[in-house]
Amino acid sequence: MKKLLLSAILFCFATAGFAQTNLISYDDLSYLLHNNINKADTFFMAKGYTLVKKDEKKNTRKYELKIAGGTYVTNSIRVDGRRMYIEMETNELAQYNMIYNSVSQYINKESSTPDVQTILVKDLGTIYIMVNDAVPYNPTRREYTLRIVAEKGITAYN
């Protein structure tokens, strides 16, 4: 009986430990911005995202992850020349916290207006964060839109 209980507890901790592996962090953003869009396909599929839209002519991709509890993370990637732009829309607070906490040690400059929070991140670029109320209104949920623009020197290689 004790072994069964111990096994159940270890299983719960193991699954809770891997619960955030599909959320995006600073290292993931850095990998995406430094590599080409085809590597993004492999990366997001490994994270558990599904490819929603792919346009070869415009060099855009859209990936979506549905999380239990009715939350989601949607990533849109666009390549313009050799620079990559990422737009992330989510109502998952853990995703916003993951991004903010993982870039906090690399912040060069941070500014905020009532509508947009701007973070200039070392060796990454600029992150623009917009927060809105969820529709329909829910006091516990917010809609987060994060736009990541790579620095001029960061280009994707083939």
Tab-separated table of N, CA and C in Angstrom:
chain	number	residue	atom	x	y	z
A	1	MET	N	0.822	-1.191	0.000
A	1	MET	CA	0.000	0.000	0.000
A	1	MET	C	0.870	1.260	0.000
A	2	LYS	N	1.956	1.226	0.791
A	2	LYS	CA	2.833	2.390	0.846
A	2	LYS	C	3.514	2.629	-0.495
A	3	LYS	N	3.892	1.547	-1.181
A	3	LYS	CA	4.531	1.691	-2.487
A	3	LYS	C	3.562	2.293	-3.501
A	4	LEU	N	2.320	1.893	-3.437
A	4	LEU	CA	1.310	2.432	-4.344
A	4	LEU	C	1.092	3.920	-4.076
A	5	LEU	N	1.014	4.292	-2.831
A	5	LEU	CA	0.825	5.693	-2.459
A	5	LEU	C	2.052	6.519	-2.861
A	6	LEU	N	3.240	5.987	-2.628
A	6	LEU	CA	4.470	6.673	-3.003
A	6	LEU	C	4.560	6.842	-4.519
A	7	SER	N	4.170	5.808	-5.262
A	7	SER	CA	4.174	5.887	-6.726
A	7	SER	C	3.198	6.945	-7.218
A	8	ALA	N	2.033	7.018	-6.607
A	8	ALA	CA	1.033	8.013	-7.003
A	8	ALA	C	1.538	9.432	-6.721
A	9	ILE	N	2.178	9.627	-5.605
A	9	ILE	CA	2.715	10.946	-5.260
A	9	ILE	C	3.828	11.341	-6.227
A	10	LEU	N	4.733	10.411	-6.532
A	10	LEU	CA	5.813	10.698	-7.475
A	10	LEU	C	5.270	11.018	-8.864
A	11	PHE	N	4.223	10.304	-9.283
A	11	PHE	CA	3.605	10.574	-10.584
A	11	PHE	C	3.010	11.986	-10.611
A	12	CYS	N	2.359	12.395	-9.540
A	12	CYS	CA	1.770	13.743	-9.474
A	12	CYS	C	2.853	14.813	-9.554
A	13	PHE	N	3.950	14.629	-8.820
A	13	PHE	CA	5.034	15.607	-8.872
A	13	PHE	C	5.698	15.639	-10.244
A	14	ALA	N	5.838	14.497	-10.873
A	14	ALA	CA	6.462	14.442	-12.199
A	14	ALA	C	5.609	15.161	-13.232
A	15	THR	N	4.311	14.935	-13.195
A	15	THR	CA	3.451	15.618	-14.169
A	15	THR	C	3.349	17.095	-13.870
A	16	ALA	N	3.368	17.478	-12.608
A	16	ALA	CA	3.331	18.903	-12.266
A	16	ALA	C	4.637	19.583	-12.663
A	17	GLY	N	5.742	18.867	-12.576
A	17	GLY	CA	7.031	19.428	-12.967
A	17	GLY	C	7.132	19.683	-14.457
A	18	PHE	N	6.471	18.879	-15.254
A	18	PHE	CA	6.503	19.041	-16.694
A	18	PHE	C	5.318	19.845	-17.222
A	19	ALA	N	4.536	20.418	-16.342
A	19	ALA	CA	3.327	21.129	-16.766
A	19	ALA	C	3.646	22.377	-17.575
A	20	GLN	N	4.786	23.008	-17.348
A	20	GLN	CA	5.107	24.238	-18.052
A	20	GLN	C	6.073	24.024	-19.210
A	21	THR	N	6.330	22.806	-19.598
A	21	THR	CA	7.274	22.584	-20.688
A	21	THR	C	6.742	23.093	-22.015
A	22	ASN	N	5.434	23.251	-22.167
A	22	ASN	CA	4.909	23.739	-23.432
A	22	ASN	C	4.775	25.260	-23.460
A	23	LEU	N	5.107	25.943	-22.377
A	23	LEU	CA	5.091	27.401	-22.359
A	23	LEU	C	6.419	27.933	-22.889
A	24	ILE	N	6.389	29.122	-23.462
A	24	ILE	CA	7.552	29.728	-24.108
A	24	ILE	C	8.309	30.593	-23.101
A	25	SER	N	9.650	30.513	-23.124
A	25	SER	CA	10.495	31.305	-22.228
A	25	SER	C	11.497	32.120	-23.037
A	26	TYR	N	12.401	32.813	-22.351
A	26	TYR	CA	13.442	33.619	-22.991
A	26	TYR	C	14.309	32.772	-23.913
A	27	ASP	N	14.727	31.608	-23.434
A	27	ASP	CA	15.584	30.735	-24.238
A	27	ASP	C	14.873	30.277	-25.506
A	28	ASP	N	13.598	29.992	-25.391
A	28	ASP	CA	12.818	29.579	-26.565
A	28	ASP	C	12.714	30.713	-27.574
A	29	LEU	N	12.460	31.935	-27.093
A	29	LEU	CA	12.372	33.088	-27.985
A	29	LEU	C	13.703	33.328	-28.683
A	30	SER	N	14.784	33.205	-27.939
A	30	SER	CA	16.107	33.387	-28.517
A	30	SER	C	16.366	32.345	-29.605
A	31	TYR	N	16.009	31.105	-29.352
A	31	TYR	CA	16.173	30.042	-30.348
A	31	TYR	C	15.367	30.355	-31.608
A	32	LEU	N	14.114	30.769	-31.432
A	32	LEU	CA	13.247	31.055	-32.579
A	32	LEU	C	13.779	32.218	-33.415
A	33	LEU	N	14.241	33.272	-32.762
A	33	LEU	CA	14.700	34.460	-33.480
A	33	LEU	C	16.027	34.230	-34.197
A	34	HIS	N	16.827	33.304	-33.715
A	34	HIS	CA	18.129	33.039	-34.325
A	34	HIS	C	18.087	31.957	-35.400
A	35	ASN	N	16.962	31.273	-35.549
A	35	ASN	CA	16.855	30.193	-36.527
A	35	ASN	C	15.789	30.518	-37.555
A	36	ASN	N	15.783	29.760	-38.647
A	36	ASN	CA	14.821	30.043	-39.706
A	36	ASN	C	13.431	29.519	-39.355
A	37	ILE	N	12.458	29.876	-40.167
A	37	ILE	CA	11.061	29.565	-39.879
A	37	ILE	C	10.778	28.061	-39.944
A	38	ASN	N	11.543	27.322	-40.724
A	38	ASN	CA	11.339	25.874	-40.784
A	38	ASN	C	11.709	25.195	-39.474
A	39	LYS	N	12.691	25.720	-38.772
A	39	LYS	CA	13.035	25.173	-37.460
A	39	LYS	C	11.946	25.503	-36.446
A	40	ALA	N	11.221	26.601	-36.666
A	40	ALA	CA	10.102	26.948	-35.789
A	40	ALA	C	9.010	25.898	-35.889
A	41	ASP	N	8.797	25.343	-37.099
A	41	ASP	CA	7.804	24.283	-37.264
A	41	ASP	C	8.123	23.105	-36.346
A	42	THR	N	9.354	22.654	-36.402
A	42	THR	CA	9.781	21.522	-35.590
A	42	THR	C	9.706	21.855	-34.108
A	43	PHE	N	10.141	23.059	-33.751
A	43	PHE	CA	10.149	23.485	-32.361
A	43	PHE	C	8.748	23.476	-31.762
A	44	PHE	N	7.794	24.113	-32.448
A	44	PHE	CA	6.441	24.201	-31.901
A	44	PHE	C	5.747	22.847	-31.868
A	45	MET	N	5.996	22.013	-32.846
A	45	MET	CA	5.399	20.677	-32.834
A	45	MET	C	5.926	19.873	-31.643
A	46	ALA	N	7.203	20.029	-31.320
A	46	ALA	CA	7.775	19.336	-30.172
A	46	ALA	C	7.203	19.851	-28.861
A	47	LYS	N	6.816	21.114	-28.823
A	47	LYS	CA	6.225	21.711	-27.621
A	47	LYS	C	4.755	21.337	-27.455
A	48	GLY	N	4.134	20.753	-28.484
A	48	GLY	CA	2.747	20.348	-28.372
A	48	GLY	C	1.766	21.288	-29.050
A	49	TYR	N	2.261	22.275	-29.779
A	49	TYR	CA	1.398	23.201	-30.504
A	49	TYR	C	0.919	22.550	-31.795
A	50	THR	N	-0.200	23.038	-32.309
A	50	THR	CA	-0.685	22.577	-33.606
A	50	THR	C	-0.568	23.716	-34.607
A	51	LEU	N	-0.228	23.369	-35.826
A	51	LEU	CA	-0.108	24.348	-36.896
A	51	LEU	C	-1.509	24.678	-37.391
A	52	VAL	N	-1.903	25.944	-37.260
A	52	VAL	CA	-3.242	26.377	-37.649
A	52	VAL	C	-3.241	26.920	-39.069
A	53	LYS	N	-2.228	27.719	-39.391
A	53	LYS	CA	-2.183	28.348	-40.704
A	53	LYS	C	-0.733	28.462	-41.158
A	54	LYS	N	-0.500	28.153	-42.441
A	54	LYS	CA	0.842	28.244	-43.008
A	54	LYS	C	0.723	28.886	-44.378
A	55	ASP	N	1.429	29.997	-44.581
A	55	ASP	CA	1.402	30.695	-45.861
A	55	ASP	C	2.839	30.836	-46.354
A	56	GLU	N	3.190	30.055	-47.371
A	56	GLU	CA	4.553	30.059	-47.910
A	56	GLU	C	4.873	31.369	-48.619
A	57	LYS	N	3.898	31.959	-49.305
A	57	LYS	CA	4.152	33.201	-50.039
A	57	LYS	C	4.493	34.356	-49.104
A	58	LYS	N	3.754	34.470	-48.010
A	58	LYS	CA	3.965	35.577	-47.072
A	58	LYS	C	4.949	35.233	-45.962
A	59	ASN	N	5.442	33.994	-45.943
A	59	ASN	CA	6.353	33.526	-44.891
A	59	ASN	C	5.765	33.730	-43.499
A	60	THR	N	4.557	33.235	-43.295
A	60	THR	CA	3.907	33.331	-41.990
A	60	THR	C	3.480	31.948	-41.528
A	61	ARG	N	3.437	31.783	-40.215
A	61	ARG	CA	2.948	30.561	-39.591
A	61	ARG	C	2.134	30.968	-38.368
A	62	LYS	N	1.136	30.155	-38.040
A	62	LYS	CA	0.342	30.390	-36.846
A	62	LYS	C	0.180	29.065	-36.122
A	63	TYR	N	0.549	29.048	-34.845
A	63	TYR	CA	0.493	27.856	-34.022
A	63	TYR	C	-0.420	28.120	-32.833
A	64	GLU	N	-1.097	27.067	-32.386
A	64	GLU	CA	-2.014	27.233	-31.261
A	64	GLU	C	-1.851	26.087	-30.287
A	65	LEU	N	-1.954	26.429	-29.008
A	65	LEU	CA	-1.914	25.444	-27.938
A	65	LEU	C	-3.128	25.682	-27.054
A	66	LYS	N	-3.970	24.682	-26.930
A	66	LYS	CA	-5.122	24.766	-26.042
A	66	LYS	C	-4.736	24.096	-24.734
A	67	ILE	N	-4.946	24.823	-23.647
A	67	ILE	CA	-4.569	24.347	-22.324
A	67	ILE	C	-5.836	24.039	-21.548
A	68	ALA	N	-5.780	23.032	-20.702
A	68	ALA	CA	-6.947	22.663	-19.893
A	68	ALA	C	-7.425	23.859	-19.075
A	69	GLY	N	-8.719	23.987	-18.954
A	69	GLY	CA	-9.291	25.103	-18.209
A	69	GLY	C	-9.752	26.220	-19.117
A	70	GLY	N	-9.694	25.996	-20.414
A	70	GLY	CA	-10.198	27.000	-21.352
A	70	GLY	C	-9.208	28.080	-21.729
A	71	THR	N	-7.933	27.911	-21.398
A	71	THR	CA	-6.937	28.902	-21.779
A	71	THR	C	-6.228	28.458	-23.049
A	72	TYR	N	-5.529	29.395	-23.653
A	72	TYR	CA	-4.858	29.109	-24.920
A	72	TYR	C	-3.617	29.975	-25.056
A	73	VAL	N	-2.748	29.571	-25.963
A	73	VAL	CA	-1.591	30.358	-26.388
A	73	VAL	C	-1.533	30.250	-27.905
A	74	THR	N	-1.547	31.391	-28.588
A	74	THR	CA	-1.463	31.428	-30.039
A	74	THR	C	-0.217	32.207	-30.426
A	75	ASN	N	0.642	31.600	-31.248
A	75	ASN	CA	1.869	32.245	-31.717
A	75	ASN	C	1.788	32.441	-33.218
A	76	SER	N	1.997	33.673	-33.653
A	76	SER	CA	2.070	33.988	-35.074
A	76	SER	C	3.492	34.426	-35.371
A	77	ILE	N	4.091	33.804	-36.378
A	77	ILE	CA	5.474	34.113	-36.743
A	77	ILE	C	5.483	34.634	-38.167
A	78	ARG	N	6.226	35.718	-38.364
A	78	ARG	CA	6.355	36.310	-39.693
A	78	ARG	C	7.826	36.579	-39.954
A	79	VAL	N	8.277	36.227	-41.158
A	79	VAL	CA	9.650	36.495	-41.557
A	79	VAL	C	9.625	37.601	-42.590
A	80	ASP	N	10.403	38.638	-42.329
A	80	ASP	CA	10.533	39.751	-43.261
A	80	ASP	C	12.017	39.861	-43.601
A	81	GLY	N	12.378	39.365	-44.768
A	81	GLY	CA	13.802	39.306	-45.116
A	81	GLY	C	14.446	38.219	-44.294
A	82	ARG	N	15.396	38.586	-43.465
A	82	ARG	CA	16.053	37.618	-42.603
A	82	ARG	C	15.714	37.832	-41.137
A	83	ARG	N	14.807	38.768	-40.849
A	83	ARG	CA	14.386	39.006	-39.466
A	83	ARG	C	13.046	38.357	-39.200
A	84	MET	N	12.879	37.865	-37.994
A	84	MET	CA	11.653	37.188	-37.611
A	84	MET	C	10.909	38.020	-36.572
A	85	TYR	N	9.600	38.051	-36.698
A	85	TYR	CA	8.725	38.764	-35.775
A	85	TYR	C	7.749	37.749	-35.183
A	86	ILE	N	7.558	37.817	-33.879
A	86	ILE	CA	6.683	36.874	-33.195
A	86	ILE	C	5.590	37.655	-32.477
A	87	GLU	N	4.353	37.216	-32.641
A	87	GLU	CA	3.237	37.785	-31.901
A	87	GLU	C	2.566	36.653	-31.133
A	88	MET	N	2.426	36.848	-29.840
A	88	MET	CA	1.864	35.828	-28.974
A	88	MET	C	0.602	36.389	-28.325
A	89	GLU	N	-0.491	35.674	-28.484
A	89	GLU	CA	-1.750	36.042	-27.837
A	89	GLU	C	-2.114	34.926	-26.873
A	90	THR	N	-2.454	35.297	-25.646
A	90	THR	CA	-2.772	34.288	-24.648
A	90	THR	C	-3.691	34.861	-23.577
A	91	ASN	N	-4.402	33.967	-22.930
A	91	ASN	CA	-5.127	34.336	-21.725
A	91	ASN	C	-4.636	33.485	-20.554
A	92	GLU	N	-3.503	32.858	-20.739
A	92	GLU	CA	-2.866	32.034	-19.708
A	92	GLU	C	-1.876	32.901	-18.932
A	93	LEU	N	-2.188	33.178	-17.672
A	93	LEU	CA	-1.327	34.011	-16.837
A	93	LEU	C	0.051	33.395	-16.668
A	94	ALA	N	0.131	32.073	-16.613
A	94	ALA	CA	1.425	31.401	-16.445
A	94	ALA	C	2.352	31.687	-17.626
A	95	GLN	N	1.806	31.835	-18.849
A	95	GLN	CA	2.636	32.148	-20.017
A	95	GLN	C	3.208	33.552	-19.900
A	96	TYR	N	2.386	34.514	-19.505
A	96	TYR	CA	2.865	35.884	-19.310
A	96	TYR	C	3.942	35.906	-18.231
A	97	ASN	N	3.692	35.229	-17.117
A	97	ASN	CA	4.673	35.194	-16.027
A	97	ASN	C	5.966	34.514	-16.463
A	98	MET	N	5.857	33.464	-17.266
A	98	MET	CA	7.045	32.757	-17.755
A	98	MET	C	7.916	33.692	-18.594
A	99	ILE	N	7.300	34.424	-19.503
A	99	ILE	CA	8.049	35.365	-20.342
A	99	ILE	C	8.675	36.448	-19.466
A	100	TYR	N	7.874	37.078	-18.632
A	100	TYR	CA	8.367	38.202	-17.838
A	100	TYR	C	9.474	37.776	-16.875
A	101	ASN	N	9.283	36.664	-16.197
A	101	ASN	CA	10.290	36.209	-15.235
A	101	ASN	C	11.570	35.728	-15.919
A	102	SER	N	11.448	35.116	-17.090
A	102	SER	CA	12.649	34.613	-17.756
A	102	SER	C	13.464	35.738	-18.399
A	103	VAL	N	12.835	36.840	-18.801
A	103	VAL	CA	13.594	37.949	-19.379
A	103	VAL	C	14.035	38.957	-18.330
A	104	SER	N	13.544	38.843	-17.103
A	104	SER	CA	13.809	39.859	-16.082
A	104	SER	C	15.299	40.053	-15.807
A	105	GLN	N	16.108	39.027	-15.926
A	105	GLN	CA	17.540	39.183	-15.666
A	105	GLN	C	18.301	39.737	-16.862
A	106	TYR	N	17.650	39.852	-18.020
A	106	TYR	CA	18.295	40.349	-19.230
A	106	TYR	C	17.766	41.715	-19.674
A	107	ILE	N	17.006	42.374	-18.832
A	107	ILE	CA	16.383	43.641	-19.220
A	107	ILE	C	17.428	44.753	-19.286
A	108	ASN	N	17.484	45.439	-20.437
A	108	ASN	CA	18.319	46.627	-20.586
A	108	ASN	C	17.541	47.877	-20.201
A	109	LYS	N	16.286	47.945	-20.632
A	109	LYS	CA	15.462	49.113	-20.377
A	109	LYS	C	14.009	48.678	-20.341
A	110	GLU	N	13.243	49.285	-19.447
A	110	GLU	CA	11.829	48.962	-19.343
A	110	GLU	C	11.048	50.256	-19.197
A	111	SER	N	9.977	50.379	-19.961
A	111	SER	CA	9.119	51.553	-19.856
A	111	SER	C	7.676	51.108	-19.967
A	112	SER	N	6.790	51.975	-19.512
A	112	SER	CA	5.394	51.598	-19.506
A	112	SER	C	4.521	52.821	-19.731
A	113	THR	N	3.480	52.638	-20.512
A	113	THR	CA	2.430	53.631	-20.688
A	113	THR	C	1.140	52.950	-20.235
A	114	PRO	N	0.040	53.673	-20.187
A	114	PRO	CA	-1.198	53.015	-19.763
A	114	PRO	C	-1.612	51.848	-20.670
A	115	ASP	N	-1.224	51.876	-21.933
A	115	ASP	CA	-1.653	50.835	-22.862
A	115	ASP	C	-0.599	49.775	-23.139
A	116	VAL	N	0.678	50.154	-23.165
A	116	VAL	CA	1.738	49.243	-23.608
A	116	VAL	C	2.901	49.251	-22.625
A	117	GLN	N	3.367	48.054	-22.313
A	117	GLN	CA	4.583	47.896	-21.521
A	117	GLN	C	5.677	47.486	-22.499
A	118	THR	N	6.794	48.204	-22.498
A	118	THR	CA	7.886	47.942	-23.426
A	118	THR	C	9.105	47.470	-22.651
A	119	ILE	N	9.678	46.353	-23.106
A	119	ILE	CA	10.861	45.801	-22.457
A	119	ILE	C	11.931	45.606	-23.524
A	120	LEU	N	13.082	46.256	-23.349
A	120	LEU	CA	14.222	46.069	-24.234
A	120	LEU	C	15.113	45.014	-23.592
A	121	VAL	N	15.244	43.862	-24.257
A	121	VAL	CA	15.918	42.707	-23.691
A	121	VAL	C	17.259	42.496	-24.383
A	122	LYS	N	18.293	42.281	-23.582
A	122	LYS	CA	19.651	42.061	-24.087
A	122	LYS	C	19.696	40.809	-24.962
A	123	ASP	N	20.343	40.911	-26.101
A	123	ASP	CA	20.543	39.809	-27.052
A	123	ASP	C	19.244	39.186	-27.552
A	124	LEU	N	18.152	39.950	-27.515
A	124	LEU	CA	16.887	39.425	-28.007
A	124	LEU	C	16.167	40.463	-28.858
A	125	GLY	N	15.835	41.579	-28.267
A	125	GLY	CA	15.106	42.615	-28.989
A	125	GLY	C	14.156	43.344	-28.059
A	126	THR	N	13.046	43.760	-28.611
A	126	THR	CA	12.059	44.513	-27.857
A	126	THR	C	10.784	43.696	-27.748
A	127	ILE	N	10.219	43.677	-26.539
A	127	ILE	CA	8.955	42.998	-26.296
A	127	ILE	C	7.925	44.058	-25.933
A	128	TYR	N	6.857	44.100	-26.693
A	128	TYR	CA	5.742	45.004	-26.421
A	128	TYR	C	4.608	44.168	-25.836
A	129	ILE	N	4.121	44.548	-24.659
A	129	ILE	CA	3.075	43.785	-23.977
A	129	ILE	C	1.841	44.662	-23.815
A	130	MET	N	0.713	44.156	-24.317
A	130	MET	CA	-0.563	44.828	-24.154
A	130	MET	C	-1.496	43.904	-23.386
A	131	VAL	N	-2.185	44.456	-22.390
A	131	VAL	CA	-3.087	43.673	-21.557
A	131	VAL	C	-4.488	44.257	-21.682
A	132	ASN	N	-5.465	43.389	-21.972
A	132	ASN	CA	-6.860	43.807	-22.100
A	132	ASN	C	-7.740	42.894	-21.265
A	133	ASP	N	-8.960	43.358	-20.989
A	133	ASP	CA	-9.930	42.518	-20.293
A	133	ASP	C	-10.438	41.435	-21.238
A	134	ALA	N	-10.764	40.290	-20.682
A	134	ALA	CA	-11.273	39.184	-21.480
A	134	ALA	C	-12.713	39.461	-21.900
A	135	VAL	N	-13.074	38.928	-23.081
A	135	VAL	CA	-14.444	39.044	-23.563
A	135	VAL	C	-15.025	37.650	-23.617
A	136	PRO	N	-16.116	37.313	-22.975
A	136	PRO	CA	-16.885	38.126	-22.048
A	136	PRO	C	-16.080	38.386	-20.779
A	137	TYR	N	-16.423	39.458	-20.104
A	137	TYR	CA	-15.645	39.909	-18.949
A	137	TYR	C	-15.539	38.821	-17.891
A	138	ASN	N	-14.322	38.608	-17.442
A	138	ASN	CA	-14.034	37.658	-16.384
A	138	ASN	C	-12.955	38.297	-15.519
A	139	PRO	N	-13.235	38.566	-14.243
A	139	PRO	CA	-12.252	39.270	-13.409
A	139	PRO	C	-10.964	38.488	-13.174
A	140	THR	N	-10.985	37.181	-13.397
A	140	THR	CA	-9.774	36.377	-13.170
A	140	THR	C	-8.960	36.151	-14.435
A	141	ARG	N	-9.489	36.522	-15.588
A	141	ARG	CA	-8.785	36.308	-16.858
A	141	ARG	C	-8.508	37.625	-17.550
A	142	ARG	N	-7.329	37.716	-18.122
A	142	ARG	CA	-6.931	38.865	-18.925
A	142	ARG	C	-6.406	38.350	-20.258
A	143	GLU	N	-6.481	39.171	-21.272
A	143	GLU	CA	-5.941	38.835	-22.588
A	143	GLU	C	-4.580	39.526	-22.723
A	144	TYR	N	-3.544	38.772	-23.001
A	144	TYR	CA	-2.196	39.306	-23.153
A	144	TYR	C	-1.777	39.184	-24.610
A	145	THR	N	-1.275	40.271	-25.164
A	145	THR	CA	-0.707	40.261	-26.506
A	145	THR	C	0.746	40.698	-26.376
A	146	LEU	N	1.658	39.829	-26.784
A	146	LEU	CA	3.081	40.123	-26.718
A	146	LEU	C	3.621	40.144	-28.136
A	147	ARG	N	4.294	41.220	-28.504
A	147	ARG	CA	4.939	41.315	-29.813
A	147	ARG	C	6.435	41.386	-29.579
A	148	ILE	N	7.143	40.447	-30.175
A	148	ILE	CA	8.592	40.374	-30.018
A	148	ILE	C	9.227	40.765	-31.340
A	149	VAL	N	10.046	41.820	-31.299
A	149	VAL	CA	10.756	42.313	-32.473
A	149	VAL	C	12.238	42.112	-32.208
A	150	ALA	N	12.885	41.352	-33.070
A	150	ALA	CA	14.307	41.056	-32.890
A	150	ALA	C	15.152	42.305	-33.103
A	151	GLU	N	16.327	42.331	-32.461
A	151	GLU	CA	17.288	43.402	-32.689
A	151	GLU	C	17.734	43.392	-34.144
A	152	LYS	N	18.282	44.519	-34.589
A	152	LYS	CA	18.737	44.601	-35.994
A	152	LYS	C	19.787	43.558	-36.322
A	153	GLY	N	20.644	43.253	-35.379
A	153	GLY	CA	21.748	42.324	-35.627
A	153	GLY	C	21.351	40.874	-35.598
A	154	ILE	N	20.170	40.557	-35.125
A	154	ILE	CA	19.740	39.164	-35.033
A	154	ILE	C	19.006	38.802	-36.318
A	155	THR	N	19.593	37.905	-37.072
A	155	THR	CA	18.956	37.428	-38.305
A	155	THR	C	18.900	35.921	-38.272
A	156	ALA	N	17.878	35.372	-38.884
A	156	ALA	CA	17.732	33.929	-38.953
A	156	ALA	C	18.651	33.390	-40.044
A	157	TYR	N	19.313	32.297	-39.759
A	157	TYR	CA	20.150	31.674	-40.770
A	157	TYR	C	19.422	30.453	-41.327
A	158	ASN	N	19.887	29.981	-42.472
A	158	ASN	CA	19.212	28.839	-43.110
A	158	ASN	C	19.700	27.534	-42.558
